[in-house]
Amino acid sequence: MQKISFVVPVYNEAENISLLYSKIIDLMVKVKGEWELIFINDGSNDNTLAILKKYSSKDKRIKYLNLSRNFGHQAALTAGLDHVADDVMAVISLDCDLQDPPEVIEKMINKWQEGYDIIYARRKNRHDLFIKKYTAILYYKVLDKFSEVNIPRNVGDFRLIDKKVLEHLKGMREKARYLRGMVAWLGFKYTFVDFDRPKRIHGNTGYTVQKMSKLAMDGLLNFSFLPLKIGLLLGILSITLGVFITLYMCVDVFFYNIYYPLYKWLVVFLFMFMGFQFMLIWILGEYIARIYDESKQRPLYVIEGKVNFADDI
Ligand code: UDP
Ligand code: MG
């Protein structure tokens, strides 16, 4: 089998590294493949780094990058993906806490050999806290409804991507990174492997509420124009309401002879005017969205295959 790279960001995972290492060794003995395991130490403040040093000196297939501080999971993962060896044909990104069980990897590899380019591990149920579970469900619903690309639900950053997907992903250098969305944006042939997400074995989650909200915002803002549409909606709403109230007042004045003092008319006109302002904000927002989109400098298209050219893929 062709060479596979495992990319694992670690933040205070001292207790989990040896477990993950032995699981991966067992797995790769079973599937008989060449591999490398890249750890990215994301500014841990326990002895994660010392453990990585120990393992990497014993086993040359273990590599690690040491980031100068905590840059966050998505950045760490990106660093890892950028450093995958050239002869690697597929990359599997996973967490170090064994919440992404290596058993699932075997199924992913099988799917890859069947010819899929992206294999997402999809969580069937979560053993997370009540609040995390339900916010996640709600969040994915909103994202699904409003994002421009079809971002699969209930998948994290546990996935296998083929080398050709990796090459394109490496070309996407936007700063606010929501990797699962970026991978989905690229297209290619994808499928899912379902699994039960277990609880964390050792240590605590490195994802504080703050980090999670940032990731959630990155996802929503990068992949949907929902926030922008609010201006448009509010605008339409307040203009229509204004028009109806004006009509109502006109009926009162012309048919029932009711007198409205000037300030009442003004209030209604101001209301409608506010609607126009909302619309203006929306238009400004559309321009900002375009500037933002340009600044991401994503490729315009991604070619999966070429036929009868000098350099066919
Ligand atoms: N992680 C990281 N940097 C961070 C937070 C987390 O590299 O700032 C790593 C962490 O070591 C783990 C993975 O990202 O391998 C997922 O984090 P965690 O398990 O804490 O998230 P959860 O599973 O609770 O969403
Ligand atoms: Mg975890």
Coordinates of C-alpha atoms and ligand atoms in Angstrom, one line a residue:
M1 CA 0.0 0.0 0.0
Q2 CA 1.1 3.5 -0.7
K3 CA 2.5 5.7 2.1
I4 CA 0.1 7.5 4.5
S5 CA 0.7 10.4 6.7
F6 CA -1.0 11.0 10.0
V7 CA -1.2 14.6 11.1
V8 CA -2.0 15.2 14.8
P9 CA -2.1 18.6 16.4
V10 CA -1.3 18.3 20.1
Y11 CA -1.9 20.7 22.9
N12 CA -1.2 19.4 26.4
E13 CA -1.6 15.8 25.4
A14 CA 1.3 14.2 27.4
E15 CA -0.8 11.2 28.5
N16 CA -2.3 10.5 25.1
I17 CA 0.7 10.4 22.8
S18 CA 2.0 7.0 23.7
L19 CA -1.5 5.5 23.5
L20 CA -2.0 7.0 20.0
Y21 CA 1.4 5.9 18.9
S22 CA 0.8 2.3 19.9
K23 CA -2.6 2.3 18.3
I24 CA -1.3 3.6 15.0
I25 CA 1.6 1.0 15.0
D26 CA -1.0 -1.8 15.6
L27 CA -3.2 -0.5 12.9
M28 CA -0.4 -0.1 10.3
V29 CA 0.9 -3.5 11.0
K30 CA -2.5 -4.8 10.2
V31 CA -3.0 -2.8 7.0
K32 CA 0.6 -3.3 6.0
G33 CA 1.5 0.1 4.9
E34 CA 4.3 2.6 5.0
W35 CA 3.5 5.7 7.1
E36 CA 4.7 8.8 8.9
L37 CA 3.2 10.4 12.0
I38 CA 3.5 14.2 12.3
F39 CA 2.8 15.8 15.6
I40 CA 2.4 19.5 15.8
N41 CA 3.0 20.8 19.3
D42 CA 0.8 23.8 19.6
G43 CA 2.5 25.6 22.5
S44 CA 1.8 22.9 25.1
N45 CA 2.7 23.8 28.6
D46 CA 3.0 20.2 30.0
N47 CA 5.7 17.8 29.0
T48 CA 4.2 17.0 25.6
L49 CA 7.4 18.3 23.9
A50 CA 9.7 16.1 25.9
I51 CA 7.6 13.0 25.0
L52 CA 7.6 13.9 21.4
K53 CA 11.4 14.3 21.5
K54 CA 11.7 10.9 23.0
Y55 CA 9.5 9.1 20.5
S56 CA 10.9 10.9 17.5
S57 CA 14.5 9.9 18.4
K58 CA 13.5 6.3 18.8
D59 CA 11.4 6.1 15.6
K60 CA 12.2 8.1 12.5
R61 CA 8.7 7.8 11.3
I62 CA 7.6 10.1 14.1
K63 CA 8.2 13.7 13.2
Y64 CA 7.2 16.7 15.1
L65 CA 6.8 20.5 14.5
N66 CA 7.1 22.7 17.5
L67 CA 5.1 25.9 17.2
S68 CA 6.5 28.9 19.1
R69 CA 3.2 29.4 21.0
N70 CA -0.4 28.3 21.0
F71 CA -1.8 29.1 17.5
G72 CA -4.9 27.1 17.8
H73 CA -6.0 23.8 16.4
Q74 CA -6.7 24.9 12.8
A75 CA -3.3 26.7 12.4
A76 CA -1.5 23.7 13.9
L77 CA -3.2 21.3 11.6
T78 CA -2.3 23.6 8.6
A79 CA 1.3 23.5 9.7
G80 CA 1.2 19.8 9.7
L81 CA -0.4 19.5 6.3
D82 CA 2.2 21.8 4.9
H83 CA 5.0 19.5 6.1
V84 CA 3.7 16.2 4.8
A85 CA 6.4 14.2 3.0
D86 CA 6.4 14.3 -0.8
D87 CA 6.0 10.6 -1.3
V88 CA 2.9 10.4 0.8
M89 CA -0.3 9.6 -1.1
A90 CA -3.0 10.2 1.5
V91 CA -3.2 12.2 4.7
I92 CA -5.3 11.5 7.7
S93 CA -5.8 14.2 10.2
L94 CA -6.9 13.3 13.7
D95 CA -7.0 14.4 17.3
C96 CA -4.6 13.1 19.8
D97 CA -7.1 12.4 22.6
L98 CA -8.3 9.1 20.9
Q99 CA -11.8 10.6 20.5
D100 CA -11.0 9.9 16.9
P101 CA -10.6 6.1 17.2
P102 CA -7.8 4.6 15.1
E103 CA -10.1 1.7 14.4
V104 CA -12.1 3.9 12.1
I105 CA -9.0 4.7 10.1
E106 CA -8.9 1.2 8.6
K107 CA -12.4 1.8 7.2
M108 CA -11.2 5.1 5.8
I109 CA -8.2 3.6 4.1
N110 CA -10.5 0.9 2.5
K111 CA -12.7 3.6 1.1
W112 CA -9.7 5.5 -0.2
Q113 CA -8.5 2.4 -2.0
E114 CA -12.0 2.1 -3.5
G115 CA -11.2 5.4 -5.1
Y116 CA -12.7 8.1 -2.9
D117 CA -10.6 11.3 -2.5
I118 CA -12.0 12.6 0.7
I119 CA -13.3 10.4 3.5
Y120 CA -14.9 12.2 6.4
A121 CA -15.5 10.5 9.7
R122 CA -19.0 11.4 10.8
R123 CA -20.0 11.3 14.4
K124 CA -23.1 9.3 15.0
N125 CA -23.6 10.4 18.6
R126 CA -21.6 12.5 20.9
H127 CA -20.7 11.9 24.5
D128 CA -20.1 15.6 24.9
L129 CA -21.8 17.8 27.4
F130 CA -25.5 18.5 26.8
I131 CA -24.9 22.1 25.9
K132 CA -22.0 21.3 23.5
K133 CA -24.1 18.7 21.8
Y134 CA -27.1 20.9 21.2
T135 CA -25.2 24.0 20.2
A136 CA -23.4 21.8 17.7
I137 CA -26.7 20.4 16.3
L138 CA -28.1 23.9 15.9
Y139 CA -24.9 25.3 14.5
Y140 CA -24.7 22.7 11.8
K141 CA -28.3 23.2 10.9
V142 CA -27.8 26.9 10.3
L143 CA -24.5 26.4 8.5
D144 CA -26.1 23.8 6.3
K145 CA -28.9 26.0 5.4
F146 CA -27.0 29.1 4.6
S147 CA -23.5 28.1 3.4
E148 CA -22.7 28.4 -0.2
V149 CA -20.9 25.0 -0.3
N150 CA -22.4 21.9 1.1
I151 CA -20.4 21.4 4.3
P152 CA -21.1 18.0 5.7
R153 CA -22.8 17.9 9.1
N154 CA -21.3 16.3 12.2
V155 CA -17.8 16.0 10.8
G156 CA -14.8 17.4 12.6
D157 CA -11.3 17.5 11.4
F158 CA -11.0 13.7 11.4
R159 CA -10.7 12.8 7.8
L160 CA -8.6 11.3 5.1
I161 CA -7.7 13.3 2.0
D162 CA -5.9 12.1 -1.1
K163 CA -2.6 13.7 -2.1
K164 CA -4.3 15.6 -4.9
V165 CA -6.8 17.2 -2.5
L166 CA -3.9 18.1 -0.2
E167 CA -2.1 19.9 -3.0
H168 CA -5.0 22.1 -3.6
L169 CA -5.7 22.7 0.1
K170 CA -2.1 23.8 0.5
G171 CA -2.8 26.5 -2.0
M172 CA -5.6 28.0 0.1
R173 CA -3.8 30.5 2.4
E174 CA -6.7 32.4 3.9
K175 CA -6.1 33.4 7.5
A176 CA -9.4 32.6 9.1
R177 CA -9.3 28.9 8.6
Y178 CA -12.2 26.5 8.8
L179 CA -10.6 23.5 7.3
R180 CA -13.6 21.2 7.1
G181 CA -15.3 23.9 5.0
M182 CA -12.3 24.5 2.9
V183 CA -12.0 20.8 2.1
A184 CA -15.7 20.7 1.2
W185 CA -15.2 23.8 -1.0
L186 CA -12.6 21.9 -3.1
G187 CA -15.1 19.3 -4.2
F188 CA -13.7 15.9 -5.3
K189 CA -15.3 12.6 -4.7
Y190 CA -16.2 12.1 -1.0
T191 CA -17.8 9.7 1.3
F192 CA -18.4 9.1 5.0
V193 CA -17.5 6.6 7.7
D194 CA -19.8 6.7 10.6
F195 CA -18.5 6.2 14.2
D196 CA -19.4 6.6 17.8
R197 CA -17.4 9.4 19.3
P198 CA -16.1 8.3 22.7
K199 CA -15.2 10.5 25.6
R200 CA -11.8 11.9 26.1
I201 CA -9.5 9.4 27.9
H202 CA -6.9 11.6 29.5
G203 CA -6.6 15.3 30.0
N204 CA -9.0 18.1 29.3
T205 CA -10.3 19.6 26.1
G206 CA -8.1 22.3 24.7
Y207 CA -11.0 23.9 23.0
T208 CA -12.2 26.6 25.3
V209 CA -15.6 28.2 24.7
Q210 CA -13.7 31.1 23.3
K211 CA -11.8 29.0 20.8
M212 CA -14.9 27.2 19.8
S213 CA -16.9 30.3 19.2
K214 CA -14.1 31.6 17.1
L215 CA -14.1 28.5 15.0
A216 CA -17.9 28.7 14.7
M217 CA -17.7 32.3 13.6
D218 CA -15.0 31.5 11.1
G219 CA -17.2 28.8 9.6
L220 CA -20.3 31.0 9.4
L221 CA -18.6 34.1 8.1
N222 CA -16.3 32.3 5.6
F223 CA -18.9 30.1 4.1
S224 CA -22.2 31.9 4.3
F225 CA -23.5 35.3 3.6
L226 CA -26.2 35.0 6.3
P227 CA -25.0 37.9 8.4
L228 CA -25.1 40.1 5.3
K229 CA -28.6 39.2 4.4
I230 CA -29.9 40.5 7.7
G231 CA -29.6 44.0 6.5
L232 CA -31.6 43.2 3.4
L233 CA -34.3 41.4 5.5
L234 CA -34.6 44.2 8.0
G235 CA -34.7 46.7 5.2
I236 CA -37.5 45.0 3.4
L237 CA -39.4 44.4 6.6
S238 CA -39.3 48.0 7.8
I239 CA -40.1 49.4 4.4
T240 CA -43.1 47.1 3.9
L241 CA -44.4 47.8 7.4
G242 CA -44.0 51.5 6.8
V243 CA -45.9 51.3 3.5
F244 CA -48.7 49.5 5.2
I245 CA -48.9 52.0 8.1
T246 CA -49.0 54.8 5.6
L247 CA -51.8 53.2 3.7
Y248 CA -53.7 52.7 6.9
M249 CA -53.3 56.3 7.8
C250 CA -54.3 57.4 4.3
V251 CA -57.5 55.4 4.6
D252 CA -58.2 57.0 8.0
V253 CA -57.6 60.5 6.6
F254 CA -59.6 60.1 3.4
F255 CA -62.5 57.9 4.4
Y256 CA -62.9 58.5 8.1
N257 CA -61.7 62.0 8.4
I258 CA -59.3 61.4 11.1
Y259 CA -56.6 63.9 11.7
Y260 CA -53.0 62.8 12.1
P261 CA -50.5 65.4 13.4
L262 CA -47.4 65.9 11.4
Y263 CA -45.1 64.1 13.8
K264 CA -47.0 60.9 13.4
W265 CA -46.5 61.1 9.6
L266 CA -42.9 61.8 10.2
V267 CA -42.5 58.8 12.5
V268 CA -43.8 56.5 9.7
F269 CA -41.5 58.1 7.1
L270 CA -38.5 57.8 9.4
F271 CA -39.4 54.2 9.8
M272 CA -39.3 53.6 6.1
F273 CA -36.2 55.7 5.8
M274 CA -34.6 53.4 8.3
G275 CA -35.5 50.6 6.0
F276 CA -33.5 52.2 3.2
Q277 CA -30.6 52.6 5.5
F278 CA -30.7 48.9 6.3
M279 CA -30.7 48.3 2.6
L280 CA -27.7 50.5 2.1
I281 CA -25.8 48.7 4.9
W282 CA -26.6 45.5 3.1
I283 CA -25.2 46.8 -0.2
L284 CA -22.1 48.0 1.6
G285 CA -21.9 44.5 3.2
E286 CA -22.1 42.9 -0.3
Y287 CA -19.1 45.0 -1.3
I288 CA -17.2 44.1 1.8
A289 CA -18.0 40.4 1.2
R290 CA -16.5 40.7 -2.3
I291 CA -13.4 42.4 -1.0
Y292 CA -13.1 39.6 1.6
D293 CA -13.6 37.0 -1.0
E294 CA -10.9 38.5 -3.2
S295 CA -8.5 38.8 -0.3
K296 CA -8.8 35.0 0.3
Q297 CA -7.2 34.5 -3.1
R298 CA -8.7 31.1 -3.5
P299 CA -8.3 29.5 -6.8
L300 CA -11.2 30.2 -9.2
Y301 CA -11.6 26.5 -10.0
V302 CA -10.1 23.2 -9.2
I303 CA -9.4 20.8 -12.0
E304 CA -9.7 17.1 -11.1
G305 CA -8.9 15.6 -14.5
K306 CA -7.4 16.6 -17.8
V307 CA -7.6 14.6 -21.0
N308 CA -5.5 14.8 -24.2
F309 CA -3.4 17.7 -22.9
A310 CA 0.4 17.6 -22.8
D311 CA 0.2 17.2 -19.0
D312 CA -2.8 15.0 -18.4
I313 CA -3.8 14.2 -14.8
Ligands
UDP1 N1 -5.5 21.3 20.0 C1 -4.5 22.1 19.5 N2 -4.5 23.4 19.9 C2 -5.5 24.0 20.6 C3 -6.5 23.1 21.1 C4 -6.5 21.8 20.8 O1 -3.6 21.7 18.8 O2 -5.4 25.2 20.9 C5 -5.5 19.9 19.6 C6 -5.7 18.9 20.8 O3 -4.5 18.5 21.3 C7 -6.4 17.7 20.1 C8 -7.2 18.4 19.0 O4 -6.6 19.7 18.8 O5 -5.5 16.8 19.5 C9 -8.7 18.5 19.4 O6 -8.8 19.2 20.6 P1 -9.8 18.8 21.8 O7 -9.8 17.3 21.9 O8 -9.3 19.6 23.0 O9 -11.1 19.3 21.2 P2 -12.6 18.6 21.4 O10 -12.4 17.2 21.0 O11 -12.9 18.8 22.8 O12 -13.5 19.4 20.5
MG2 MG -11.1 15.9 21.7

